[in-house]
């Protein structure tokens, strides 16, 4: 029966003969179905190999290899067959009946010697959910050590461990050299630094980002961007009744907005017609490579980088594009400063860095500024666009939450001037105290933290609150994505989008410690852009929700992308419709 399934429409007659003579060996253990089968070429190669070996061709090929040169085709087939056997073995594991399978964790199978590495490789497309399932079953922590390649990981989403690693014993858990090598795009910037270099950069950035002038600049530029780009773009999409990729819209929005805040320049990516943005594409490639580097033994990706192959090749080209953009922007701003002096009206961070006397005294001032601005740009562009995309998705698929949000906005909208196109935008100050809006944004980031995984090194031997021991050389992966999906941390309804969990019985915002709500990190390295991003997000989502009904295109699959930032793999394809009348009356008419 199994042989018939294999043959149906898939294998040629000689293959079927081969299959029928060999498959009984496996039949006791494996119930094959058509969908479980390795592809036909695999079987074909086994057939060839089988035939050659039985006819003594293997020996003659070896003789030829030693004597007058290799039968390269045959050697190639041997090699490919080895690979195919491995694939077959992996498939075999995957299709073994549940009761005979020794899978301890859903999605990630433990193998002798190599542990979860093959499982990680074969589950790479759903790694976040795979690890989440594993952590749920293993009590929030999982340690994997392999005797080769220095591959020692401690994976956690345990709030007690997070507090210990990020706060109580902070000095023992630096980012580490490997982190800096993986994120080479960030140079020696704040994300990549430890110790004194990190501390001094953090102090400088914090000082500049918390001035009332900078805050006012953030609030005003957020509103301007919404009124001048986001609303007109969506109105155009609604009026022309076309689908649009909201993730792309928000990536462009946040690239423009962050460039403006960091460099004082709006590149206009979110223009109708959606111009091509090589820098944005380059950053996607770079971050994807960084993610692959996280889950690959260091030696492997370093060899690939040296050989300039695979992701590493793409990464090198992307880095050149990104570096050229930043270098050109700094050079033109410095030239303007040298010519005309400080522009008193400019509140962007690059202008502040260039005018800063302490930085100016540094012989490597331009490298410092390059690293700092690149770090802020990466932080702003990708994390914020991810958050906005997931928020839009959650609102579009949760009409109950959408309705409550609109009801909360209604009294403010009634006081706001209506724009020329009949649309309303909200000022940051008006939204600041809206409880439900704040709760919905936090709830979105709980379920979809823009940085799904964080990495830490271990400086000295330590015992974590969970009782696990870690030692120098270990790598710690904190799965922020999994933390929000743990029943033990957030309760039985942890996978539900429920802003109400953030609101106490007496109608106030519930305090949630940052070792449990990890989206903005915890401890001394808490995100420096948190306040700023809350302003940007609220101004944007409030205006979009009030003016447009967003509907995800039926059949469109929304799932996380394999990247260091939690983007959507297929984007967010939606259809937007202008709202008519009072949006807060939805469902009441
Ligand atoms: C929704 C948006 C954002 C989220 C979820 C977020 C989250 C985070 C997280 C998790 C970290 C820790 C990263 C690590 O240690 O590896 C971090 C650090 C940081 N974030 Fe954000 N971020 C967001 C937006 C921003 C923005 C817009 C800026 C400013 C432009 C910013 C500036 C920073 C900086 C400077 C750090 C480094 C802090 C340090 O190492 O001391 N972030 N952020």
Coordinates of C-alpha atoms and ligand atoms in Angstrom, one line a residue:
X1 CA 0.0 0.0 0.0
X2 CA 2.8 2.3 0.9
X3 CA 4.6 1.5 -2.3
X4 CA 1.5 2.4 -4.3
X5 CA 1.2 5.7 -2.7
X6 CA 4.8 6.5 -3.5
X7 CA 4.4 5.5 -7.1
X8 CA 1.2 7.5 -7.8
X9 CA 2.0 10.1 -10.3
X10 CA 5.5 10.5 -8.9
X11 CA 8.0 7.8 -9.7
X12 CA 9.0 6.4 -13.1
X13 CA 8.9 2.6 -13.6
X14 CA 12.5 1.9 -12.7
X15 CA 12.1 3.9 -9.6
X16 CA 9.0 2.1 -8.7
X17 CA 10.9 -1.2 -9.1
X18 CA 13.6 0.1 -6.8
X19 CA 11.1 1.4 -4.3
X20 CA 9.1 -1.8 -4.2
X21 CA 12.3 -3.9 -3.5
X22 CA 13.6 -1.6 -0.9
X23 CA 10.6 0.0 0.8
X24 CA 9.6 -3.0 2.8
X25 CA 12.7 -2.3 4.9
X26 CA 11.1 0.9 6.1
X27 CA 7.5 -0.1 6.0
X28 CA 7.4 -1.6 9.5
X29 CA 8.4 1.8 10.9
X30 CA 7.1 4.4 8.6
X31 CA 3.7 5.2 7.1
X32 CA 4.5 7.2 4.1
X33 CA 2.0 9.4 2.4
X34 CA 2.5 11.3 -0.8
X35 CA 2.9 14.5 1.0
X36 CA 5.6 13.1 3.2
X37 CA 7.8 11.9 0.5
X38 CA 11.2 13.2 -0.4
X39 CA 11.1 14.4 -3.9
X40 CA 11.5 12.0 -6.8
X41 CA 15.0 13.0 -7.8
X42 CA 16.1 11.8 -4.4
X43 CA 14.7 8.4 -5.1
X44 CA 16.2 8.4 -8.5
X45 CA 19.6 9.0 -7.1
X46 CA 19.3 6.1 -4.7
X47 CA 18.2 4.0 -7.6
X48 CA 21.3 5.0 -9.6
X49 CA 23.5 4.4 -6.6
X50 CA 21.9 1.1 -5.9
X51 CA 22.4 0.0 -9.6
X52 CA 25.9 1.1 -9.7
X53 CA 26.9 -0.5 -6.5
X54 CA 25.3 -3.8 -7.4
X55 CA 27.1 -3.9 -10.7
X56 CA 30.5 -3.3 -9.2
X57 CA 30.7 0.2 -10.6
X58 CA 31.7 1.6 -7.3
X59 CA 34.9 -0.4 -7.3
X60 CA 35.7 0.5 -10.9
X61 CA 35.0 4.2 -10.2
X62 CA 37.4 4.0 -7.2
X63 CA 40.0 2.4 -9.4
X64 CA 39.6 5.1 -12.0
X65 CA 39.8 7.8 -9.3
X66 CA 43.1 6.4 -8.1
X67 CA 44.5 5.7 -11.5
X68 CA 43.7 8.0 -14.4
X69 CA 41.2 10.5 -12.8
X70 CA 37.8 10.6 -11.1
X71 CA 34.4 9.7 -12.5
X72 CA 33.2 13.1 -11.3
X73 CA 29.6 12.5 -12.2
X74 CA 29.6 9.4 -10.0
X75 CA 31.4 11.2 -7.1
X76 CA 28.9 13.9 -7.4
X77 CA 26.1 11.4 -7.3
X78 CA 27.6 9.9 -4.2
X79 CA 27.8 13.2 -2.5
X80 CA 24.2 14.1 -3.5
X81 CA 23.0 10.7 -2.3
X82 CA 24.6 11.4 1.1
X83 CA 22.7 14.6 1.3
X84 CA 19.5 12.9 0.1
X85 CA 19.9 10.2 2.7
X86 CA 20.1 12.9 5.3
X87 CA 17.0 14.5 4.0
X88 CA 15.3 11.1 4.0
X89 CA 16.4 10.5 7.5
X90 CA 15.0 13.9 8.6
X91 CA 11.7 13.1 6.7
X92 CA 11.7 9.7 8.4
X93 CA 11.8 11.4 11.8
X94 CA 9.1 13.8 10.8
X95 CA 6.7 11.1 9.7
X96 CA 7.2 8.6 12.4
X97 CA 4.0 7.7 14.2
X98 CA 3.4 9.9 17.2
X99 CA 3.7 7.1 19.8
X100 CA 7.1 5.9 18.5
X101 CA 8.5 9.4 18.1
X102 CA 10.7 10.6 20.9
X103 CA 9.9 14.3 20.5
X104 CA 10.2 16.2 23.7
X105 CA 9.3 19.6 22.3
X106 CA 6.9 20.4 19.5
X107 CA 8.6 21.6 16.4
X108 CA 12.1 21.0 17.7
X109 CA 13.3 17.4 17.9
X110 CA 16.2 16.4 20.1
X111 CA 18.8 14.3 18.3
X112 CA 21.7 12.4 19.9
X113 CA 25.0 14.4 19.7
X114 CA 23.7 17.2 17.4
X115 CA 20.7 18.1 19.7
X116 CA 18.2 20.5 18.2
X117 CA 20.4 21.7 15.3
X118 CA 18.7 19.7 12.5
X119 CA 15.3 20.6 14.0
X120 CA 16.2 24.2 14.0
X121 CA 17.4 24.0 10.4
X122 CA 14.3 22.2 9.2
X123 CA 11.9 24.4 11.3
X124 CA 13.6 27.6 10.4
X125 CA 10.5 29.0 8.7
X126 CA 8.5 28.7 12.0
X127 CA 11.3 29.1 14.5
X128 CA 9.5 31.5 16.8
X129 CA 6.5 29.2 17.3
X130 CA 8.8 26.2 17.5
X131 CA 10.8 27.7 20.3
X132 CA 7.7 29.0 22.0
X133 CA 6.3 25.5 22.1
X134 CA 9.6 24.1 23.4
X135 CA 9.8 26.8 26.2
X136 CA 6.2 26.2 27.2
X137 CA 6.9 22.5 27.7
X138 CA 10.3 22.9 29.3
X139 CA 9.3 25.4 32.1
X140 CA 10.3 28.7 30.3
X141 CA 14.0 27.7 30.0
X142 CA 16.0 25.4 27.8
X143 CA 19.7 24.7 27.8
X144 CA 21.4 23.2 24.8
X145 CA 25.0 22.3 24.7
X146 CA 26.9 20.5 22.0
X147 CA 30.4 19.2 22.4
X148 CA 31.5 20.5 19.0
X149 CA 31.7 24.0 17.6
X150 CA 31.4 25.6 21.0
X151 CA 27.7 25.6 20.5
X152 CA 26.2 26.4 23.9
X153 CA 22.9 28.1 24.2
X154 CA 20.6 29.0 27.0
X155 CA 17.1 30.0 25.8
X156 CA 14.7 31.6 28.2
X157 CA 11.5 33.6 28.5
X158 CA 11.4 33.3 32.3
X159 CA 10.7 36.7 34.0
X160 CA 12.9 35.8 37.0
X161 CA 15.8 35.1 34.7
X162 CA 15.2 38.2 32.7
X163 CA 15.3 40.4 35.8
X164 CA 18.6 38.7 36.8
X165 CA 20.2 39.0 33.4
X166 CA 19.0 42.5 32.5
X167 CA 19.0 44.2 35.9
X168 CA 20.3 42.5 39.1
X169 CA 23.5 41.0 37.6
X170 CA 23.6 43.3 34.5
X171 CA 27.4 43.6 34.4
X172 CA 27.8 39.8 34.0
X173 CA 25.7 39.8 30.8
X174 CA 27.2 42.1 28.2
X175 CA 26.2 42.0 24.5
X176 CA 29.6 40.5 23.9
X177 CA 32.1 40.5 21.0
X178 CA 30.1 37.9 19.0
X179 CA 27.0 40.2 19.1
X180 CA 29.1 43.1 17.9
X181 CA 30.5 40.9 15.1
X182 CA 27.0 39.8 14.1
X183 CA 25.7 43.4 14.0
X184 CA 28.8 44.7 12.2
X185 CA 26.5 47.1 10.4
X186 CA 26.1 49.1 13.6
X187 CA 29.9 49.6 14.0
X188 CA 30.8 50.7 17.5
X189 CA 27.4 52.3 18.2
X190 CA 25.3 52.1 21.3
X191 CA 23.5 48.8 20.4
X192 CA 26.8 47.1 19.9
X193 CA 28.8 48.5 22.8
X194 CA 29.4 47.4 26.4
X195 CA 31.1 49.0 29.4
X196 CA 32.3 52.6 29.3
X197 CA 31.8 53.1 25.6
X198 CA 28.1 52.1 25.9
X199 CA 27.6 54.1 29.0
X200 CA 29.0 57.4 27.5
X201 CA 27.0 56.9 24.3
X202 CA 23.8 56.2 26.2
X203 CA 24.3 59.3 28.4
X204 CA 24.8 61.5 25.3
X205 CA 21.9 60.1 23.3
X206 CA 19.6 60.2 26.3
X207 CA 20.5 63.8 27.0
X208 CA 19.7 64.8 23.4
X209 CA 16.5 62.7 23.1
X210 CA 14.8 63.9 26.3
X211 CA 15.0 67.7 25.8
X212 CA 11.6 69.5 25.5
X213 CA 12.7 70.8 22.2
X214 CA 13.4 67.3 20.8
X215 CA 10.1 66.0 22.2
X216 CA 8.2 68.8 20.6
X217 CA 9.9 68.1 17.3
X218 CA 8.9 64.4 17.6
X219 CA 5.3 65.3 18.3
X220 CA 5.0 67.9 15.5
X221 CA 6.8 65.8 12.8
X222 CA 4.6 62.8 13.7
X223 CA 1.5 64.9 13.1
X224 CA 2.9 66.5 9.9
X225 CA 3.8 63.1 8.5
X226 CA 0.3 61.7 9.2
X227 CA -1.4 64.7 7.6
X228 CA 0.9 65.1 4.6
X229 CA 1.7 61.5 3.7
X230 CA -0.2 58.7 5.6
X231 CA -3.7 60.0 5.2
X232 CA -3.3 61.2 1.6
X233 CA -1.7 57.9 0.6
X234 CA -4.5 55.8 2.2
X235 CA -7.2 58.1 0.7
X236 CA -5.7 57.5 -2.7
X237 CA -5.7 53.7 -2.1
X238 CA -9.3 53.9 -0.9
X239 CA -10.5 56.1 -3.8
X240 CA -8.9 53.9 -6.4
X241 CA -10.1 50.8 -4.7
X242 CA -6.7 49.1 -4.8
X243 CA -5.1 46.8 -2.3
X244 CA -2.0 48.0 -0.6
X245 CA 0.7 46.5 1.6
X246 CA 0.4 48.3 4.9
X247 CA 3.7 46.9 6.1
X248 CA 5.4 48.6 3.1
X249 CA 3.5 51.8 3.8
X250 CA 4.7 51.8 7.4
X251 CA 8.2 50.9 6.6
X252 CA 8.3 53.9 4.2
X253 CA 6.6 56.0 6.8
X254 CA 9.1 55.1 9.5
X255 CA 12.0 55.5 7.2
X256 CA 10.9 59.0 6.3
X257 CA 10.0 59.8 9.9
X258 CA 13.2 58.4 11.4
X259 CA 15.4 60.0 8.8
X260 CA 13.8 63.3 9.6
X261 CA 14.3 62.9 13.4
X262 CA 17.8 61.6 13.1
X263 CA 19.1 63.4 10.0
X264 CA 16.6 66.3 9.6
X265 CA 15.8 65.0 6.1
X266 CA 12.6 63.4 4.8
X267 CA 13.5 61.3 1.8
X268 CA 9.8 61.1 0.7
X269 CA 9.5 57.3 0.5
X270 CA 5.8 57.4 1.3
X271 CA 4.9 59.3 -1.8
X272 CA 2.0 58.1 -4.0
X273 CA 3.6 55.8 -6.5
X274 CA 5.9 54.4 -3.8
X275 CA 9.4 55.1 -5.1
X276 CA 12.0 52.4 -4.9
X277 CA 14.2 52.8 -1.7
X278 CA 17.5 50.9 -2.1
X279 CA 18.5 51.8 1.4
X280 CA 15.3 50.2 2.9
X281 CA 15.9 47.1 0.8
X282 CA 19.5 47.0 1.9
X283 CA 18.5 47.2 5.6
X284 CA 16.1 44.2 5.1
X285 CA 19.0 42.1 3.7
X286 CA 21.3 43.1 6.4
X287 CA 18.9 42.3 9.2
X288 CA 18.0 39.0 7.7
X289 CA 21.7 38.1 7.6
X290 CA 22.1 39.1 11.3
X291 CA 19.2 36.8 12.2
X292 CA 20.8 33.9 10.3
X293 CA 24.1 34.6 12.1
X294 CA 22.2 34.3 15.5
X295 CA 21.2 30.7 14.8
X296 CA 24.3 29.5 13.0
X297 CA 27.6 28.5 14.6
X298 CA 29.9 31.5 14.5
X299 CA 32.6 29.7 12.5
X300 CA 30.0 28.7 9.8
X301 CA 28.9 32.2 9.0
X302 CA 32.4 33.6 9.3
X303 CA 33.6 31.1 6.7
X304 CA 30.6 32.1 4.5
X305 CA 31.5 35.7 4.9
X306 CA 35.1 35.0 3.9
X307 CA 34.0 33.0 0.9
X308 CA 31.4 35.7 0.1
X309 CA 28.6 33.3 -0.5
X310 CA 24.9 32.9 0.4
X311 CA 23.4 35.5 2.7
X312 CA 26.9 36.9 3.4
X313 CA 27.3 37.9 -0.2
X314 CA 24.0 39.8 -0.3
X315 CA 24.9 41.3 3.1
X316 CA 28.1 42.8 1.8
X317 CA 26.4 44.5 -1.1
X318 CA 23.6 45.7 1.2
X319 CA 26.1 47.1 3.7
X320 CA 27.8 49.1 1.0
X321 CA 24.4 50.7 0.0
X322 CA 23.5 51.5 3.6
X323 CA 27.0 53.0 4.5
X324 CA 27.0 55.1 1.4
X325 CA 23.6 56.7 2.3
X326 CA 24.6 57.5 5.8
X327 CA 28.1 58.8 4.9
X328 CA 26.7 61.1 2.2
X329 CA 24.1 62.6 4.5
X330 CA 26.7 63.3 7.3
X331 CA 29.1 64.8 4.7
X332 CA 26.5 67.2 3.3
X333 CA 25.4 68.3 6.8
X334 CA 28.9 68.9 8.0
X335 CA 29.6 70.9 4.8
X336 CA 26.6 73.1 5.6
X337 CA 27.7 73.5 9.2
X338 CA 31.2 74.5 8.2
X339 CA 29.8 77.0 5.7
X340 CA 26.9 78.6 7.6
X341 CA 27.5 77.6 11.3
X342 CA 24.8 75.9 13.4
X343 CA 21.3 76.0 12.2
X344 CA 19.4 77.2 15.3
X345 CA 16.1 76.0 14.0
X346 CA 17.2 72.4 13.5
X347 CA 16.2 70.0 16.2
X348 CA 17.3 66.7 14.5
X349 CA 19.9 64.5 16.2
X350 CA 22.6 64.8 13.5
X351 CA 22.6 68.6 13.9
X352 CA 22.9 68.2 17.7
X353 CA 25.8 65.7 17.3
X354 CA 27.6 68.0 14.8
X355 CA 27.3 71.0 17.1
X356 CA 28.2 69.1 20.2
X357 CA 31.6 70.3 21.5
X358 CA 32.5 67.1 23.2
X359 CA 31.9 65.0 20.1
X360 CA 33.7 67.6 17.9
X361 CA 36.8 67.2 20.1
X362 CA 36.9 63.4 19.2
X363 CA 39.5 62.7 16.5
X364 CA 37.0 60.1 15.2
X365 CA 34.0 62.4 15.4
X366 CA 32.6 61.3 12.0
X367 CA 32.9 57.6 12.8
X368 CA 31.2 58.3 16.1
X369 CA 28.4 60.2 14.5
X370 CA 28.1 57.6 11.7
X371 CA 27.7 54.8 14.2
X372 CA 25.3 56.7 16.5
X373 CA 23.0 57.8 13.6
X374 CA 23.1 54.3 12.0
X375 CA 22.1 52.8 15.3
X376 CA 19.2 55.2 15.8
X377 CA 18.1 54.8 12.3
X378 CA 18.0 51.0 12.6
X379 CA 16.2 51.3 16.0
X380 CA 13.6 53.7 14.7
X381 CA 12.8 52.5 11.2
X382 CA 12.4 48.8 11.7
X383 CA 11.1 48.5 15.2
X384 CA 8.4 51.1 14.7
X385 CA 7.2 49.9 11.3
X386 CA 6.9 46.4 12.7
X387 CA 4.8 47.6 15.6
X388 CA 2.5 49.7 13.4
X389 CA 2.0 46.8 11.0
X390 CA 1.0 44.3 13.7
X391 CA -1.2 46.9 15.4
X392 CA -3.1 47.5 12.2
X393 CA -3.5 43.8 11.7
X394 CA -4.8 43.3 15.2
X395 CA -7.3 46.1 14.9
X396 CA -8.5 44.9 11.5
X397 CA -9.1 41.4 12.9
X398 CA -10.6 42.5 16.3
X399 CA -13.7 44.6 15.6
X400 CA -14.5 44.7 19.4
X401 CA -11.2 46.4 20.1
X402 CA -11.6 48.7 17.1
X403 CA -15.0 49.8 18.3
X404 CA -13.8 50.6 21.8
X405 CA -10.8 52.5 20.4
X406 CA -13.1 54.6 18.2
X407 CA -15.4 55.4 21.1
X408 CA -12.4 56.6 23.1
X409 CA -11.3 58.9 20.2
X410 CA -14.8 60.3 19.5
X411 CA -14.9 63.1 22.0
X412 CA -11.4 64.4 20.8
X413 CA -12.4 64.0 17.2
X414 CA -15.4 66.2 17.8
X415 CA -13.1 69.0 18.9
X416 CA -10.6 68.6 16.1
X417 CA -10.7 70.6 12.8
X418 CA -11.7 68.6 9.8
X419 CA -9.1 68.7 7.1
X420 CA -9.7 69.6 3.4
X421 CA -10.2 66.0 2.5
X422 CA -12.8 65.5 5.3
X423 CA -10.3 63.7 7.5
X424 CA -9.3 64.2 11.1
X425 CA -5.8 63.9 12.6
X426 CA -4.9 64.0 16.3
X427 CA -2.2 65.9 18.2
X428 CA 0.1 63.9 20.4
X429 CA -0.9 65.9 23.5
X430 CA -4.5 65.0 23.1
X431 CA -3.8 61.3 22.9
X432 CA -1.4 61.1 25.7
X433 CA -3.9 60.2 28.4
X434 CA -6.2 57.9 26.4
X435 CA -6.1 54.7 28.5
X436 CA -7.6 52.2 26.0
X437 CA -5.3 53.4 23.2
X438 CA -2.3 53.0 25.4
X439 CA -3.4 49.6 26.5
X440 CA -4.0 48.5 22.9
X441 CA -0.5 49.6 21.9
X442 CA 1.1 47.8 24.8
X443 CA -1.0 44.7 24.1
X444 CA 0.2 44.7 20.5
X445 CA 3.8 44.9 21.6
X446 CA 3.3 42.1 24.2
X447 CA 2.2 39.7 21.4
X448 CA 4.4 41.1 18.7
X449 CA 7.5 42.6 20.2
X450 CA 9.5 44.3 17.4
X451 CA 12.6 42.6 18.6
X452 CA 11.5 39.0 19.0
X453 CA 14.8 37.7 20.4
X454 CA 17.6 39.4 22.4
X455 CA 21.1 38.0 22.8
X456 CA 23.5 38.2 25.7
X457 CA 26.9 36.9 26.5
X458 CA 28.1 35.5 29.8
X459 CA 31.1 37.1 31.4
X460 CA 31.6 34.8 34.5
X461 CA 30.0 31.6 35.8
X462 CA 26.6 32.2 37.3
X463 CA 23.6 30.4 38.6
X464 CA 20.3 31.8 37.3
X465 CA 17.1 32.1 39.5
X466 CA 15.8 29.0 37.6
X467 CA 18.7 27.0 38.9
X468 CA 20.5 26.7 35.5
X469 CA 24.2 27.3 35.4
X470 CA 25.8 29.4 32.7
X471 CA 29.4 29.9 32.1
X472 CA 31.7 32.1 29.9
X473 CA 31.2 31.3 26.3
X474 CA 27.5 30.5 26.6
X475 CA 25.1 32.4 24.5
X476 CA 21.8 33.5 26.1
X477 CA 18.8 34.0 23.8
X478 CA 15.9 35.8 25.5
X479 CA 12.8 35.0 23.5
X480 CA 10.6 38.2 23.8
X481 CA 8.2 36.7 21.3
X482 CA 7.6 33.6 23.5
X483 CA 7.3 35.6 26.8
X484 CA 3.9 37.0 25.6
X485 CA 2.7 33.5 24.8
X486 CA 3.4 31.8 28.1
X487 CA 0.3 30.8 30.1
X488 CA 2.5 30.8 33.2
X489 CA 3.4 34.4 32.7
X490 CA 0.2 36.0 31.2
X491 CA -2.5 33.5 32.0
X492 CA -4.6 31.1 29.9
X493 CA -5.8 33.8 27.5
X494 CA -2.1 34.8 26.7
X495 CA -2.6 34.4 23.0
X496 CA -5.6 36.7 22.8
X497 CA -5.4 40.4 21.9
X498 CA -7.0 41.8 24.9
X499 CA -6.1 45.4 25.8
X500 CA -8.3 45.1 28.9
X501 CA -5.6 43.1 30.7
X502 CA -3.6 46.4 31.0
X503 CA -6.5 48.1 32.8
X504 CA -7.2 47.6 36.5
X505 CA -10.6 47.2 38.1
X506 CA -10.6 50.8 39.1
X507 CA -10.0 51.9 35.5
X508 CA -6.3 52.8 35.8
X509 CA -3.4 51.6 33.9
X510 CA -2.1 48.4 35.5
X511 CA 1.6 48.3 36.4
X512 CA 3.4 45.5 34.6
X513 CA 7.1 45.1 35.3
X514 CA 9.5 45.3 32.4
X515 CA 10.9 41.8 33.0
X516 CA 7.4 40.5 32.0
X517 CA 6.6 43.1 29.4
X518 CA 9.9 42.9 27.6
X519 CA 9.2 44.7 24.3
X520 CA 11.2 47.7 25.3
X521 CA 13.9 45.7 27.1
X522 CA 14.5 45.8 30.8
X523 CA 17.0 47.4 33.2
X524 CA 19.8 49.8 32.3
X525 CA 19.5 49.1 28.6
X526 CA 15.9 50.0 28.3
X527 CA 14.9 51.4 24.9
X528 CA 15.8 55.0 24.6
X529 CA 13.1 55.6 22.0
X530 CA 10.2 54.3 24.1
X531 CA 8.5 57.6 24.8
X532 CA 9.1 58.9 21.3
X533 CA 7.7 55.8 19.7
X534 CA 4.6 55.7 21.8
X535 CA 3.9 59.3 20.6
X536 CA 4.5 58.3 16.9
X537 CA 2.5 55.2 17.1
X538 CA -0.5 56.8 18.8
X539 CA -0.6 59.8 16.4
X540 CA -0.5 57.4 13.5
X541 CA -2.8 54.6 14.5
X542 CA -5.4 57.0 15.9
X543 CA -5.6 58.9 12.6
X544 CA -5.7 55.7 10.5
X545 CA -8.3 54.0 12.6
X546 CA -10.6 57.1 12.8
X547 CA -10.5 57.8 9.0
X548 CA -10.3 54.3 7.5
X549 CA -11.8 50.9 7.9
X550 CA -8.9 48.4 7.2
X551 CA -9.7 45.0 5.9
X552 CA -7.1 42.3 5.4
X553 CA -7.4 40.8 1.9
X554 CA -9.2 37.5 2.3
X555 CA -6.8 34.6 2.0
X556 CA -3.7 36.7 2.7
X557 CA -1.4 34.8 5.1
X558 CA 0.0 36.9 7.9
X559 CA 3.0 35.3 9.7
X560 CA 6.3 36.4 11.1
X561 CA 9.2 36.7 8.8
X562 CA 12.6 35.2 9.6
X563 CA 14.4 38.3 10.7
X564 CA 15.9 40.0 13.7
X565 CA 12.9 42.3 13.5
X566 CA 9.4 40.9 13.7
X567 CA 8.2 41.9 10.2
X568 CA 5.5 40.0 8.4
X569 CA 6.7 37.5 5.9
X570 CA 4.2 38.3 3.2
X571 CA 3.6 41.9 4.1
X572 CA 0.1 43.1 5.1
X573 CA -2.2 43.2 2.1
X574 CA -5.3 45.2 2.9
X575 CA -8.1 47.1 1.4
X576 CA -8.9 50.5 3.0
X577 CA -12.3 52.2 2.9
X578 CA -13.0 55.8 4.0
X579 CA -15.3 55.9 7.0
X580 CA -18.5 57.8 6.6
X581 CA -20.4 59.5 9.4
X582 CA -19.3 59.1 13.0
X583 CA -16.8 56.1 13.1
X584 CA -17.6 55.6 16.8
X585 CA -21.1 54.6 15.8
X586 CA -19.9 51.4 14.2
X587 CA -22.1 48.6 15.2
X588 CA -24.6 50.9 16.9
X589 CA -26.5 51.8 13.8
Ligands
LIG1 C1 8.2 50.0 18.7 C2 9.4 50.5 18.6 C3 10.6 50.1 19.4 C4 10.7 49.0 20.1 C5 9.8 47.9 20.3 C6 12.1 49.1 20.7 C7 12.6 48.1 21.5 C8 14.0 48.1 21.9 C9 14.6 47.0 22.6 C10 14.0 45.7 22.9 C11 15.9 47.4 22.8 C12 17.0 46.6 23.4 C13 17.9 46.1 22.3 C14 19.1 45.4 22.7 O1 19.6 45.6 23.8 O2 19.6 44.6 21.9 C15 16.0 48.8 22.4 C16 17.1 49.5 22.6 C17 17.2 50.8 22.1 N1 16.3 51.5 21.4 FE1 14.4 50.9 21.0 N2 12.6 50.2 20.3 C18 11.8 50.9 19.5 C19 11.9 52.1 18.9 C20 13.0 52.9 19.1 C21 13.2 54.2 18.5 C22 12.2 54.9 17.6 C23 14.4 54.6 18.9 C24 15.1 55.9 18.6 C25 15.2 56.4 17.4 C26 15.0 53.6 19.7 C27 16.2 53.7 20.3 C28 16.8 52.7 21.1 C29 18.2 52.8 21.5 C30 19.1 53.9 21.4 C31 18.4 51.6 22.2 C32 19.8 51.1 22.8 C33 19.7 51.3 24.3 C34 21.0 50.8 25.0 O3 21.6 49.8 24.5 O4 21.3 51.4 26.0 N3 14.1 52.6 19.8 N4 14.8 49.2 21.9

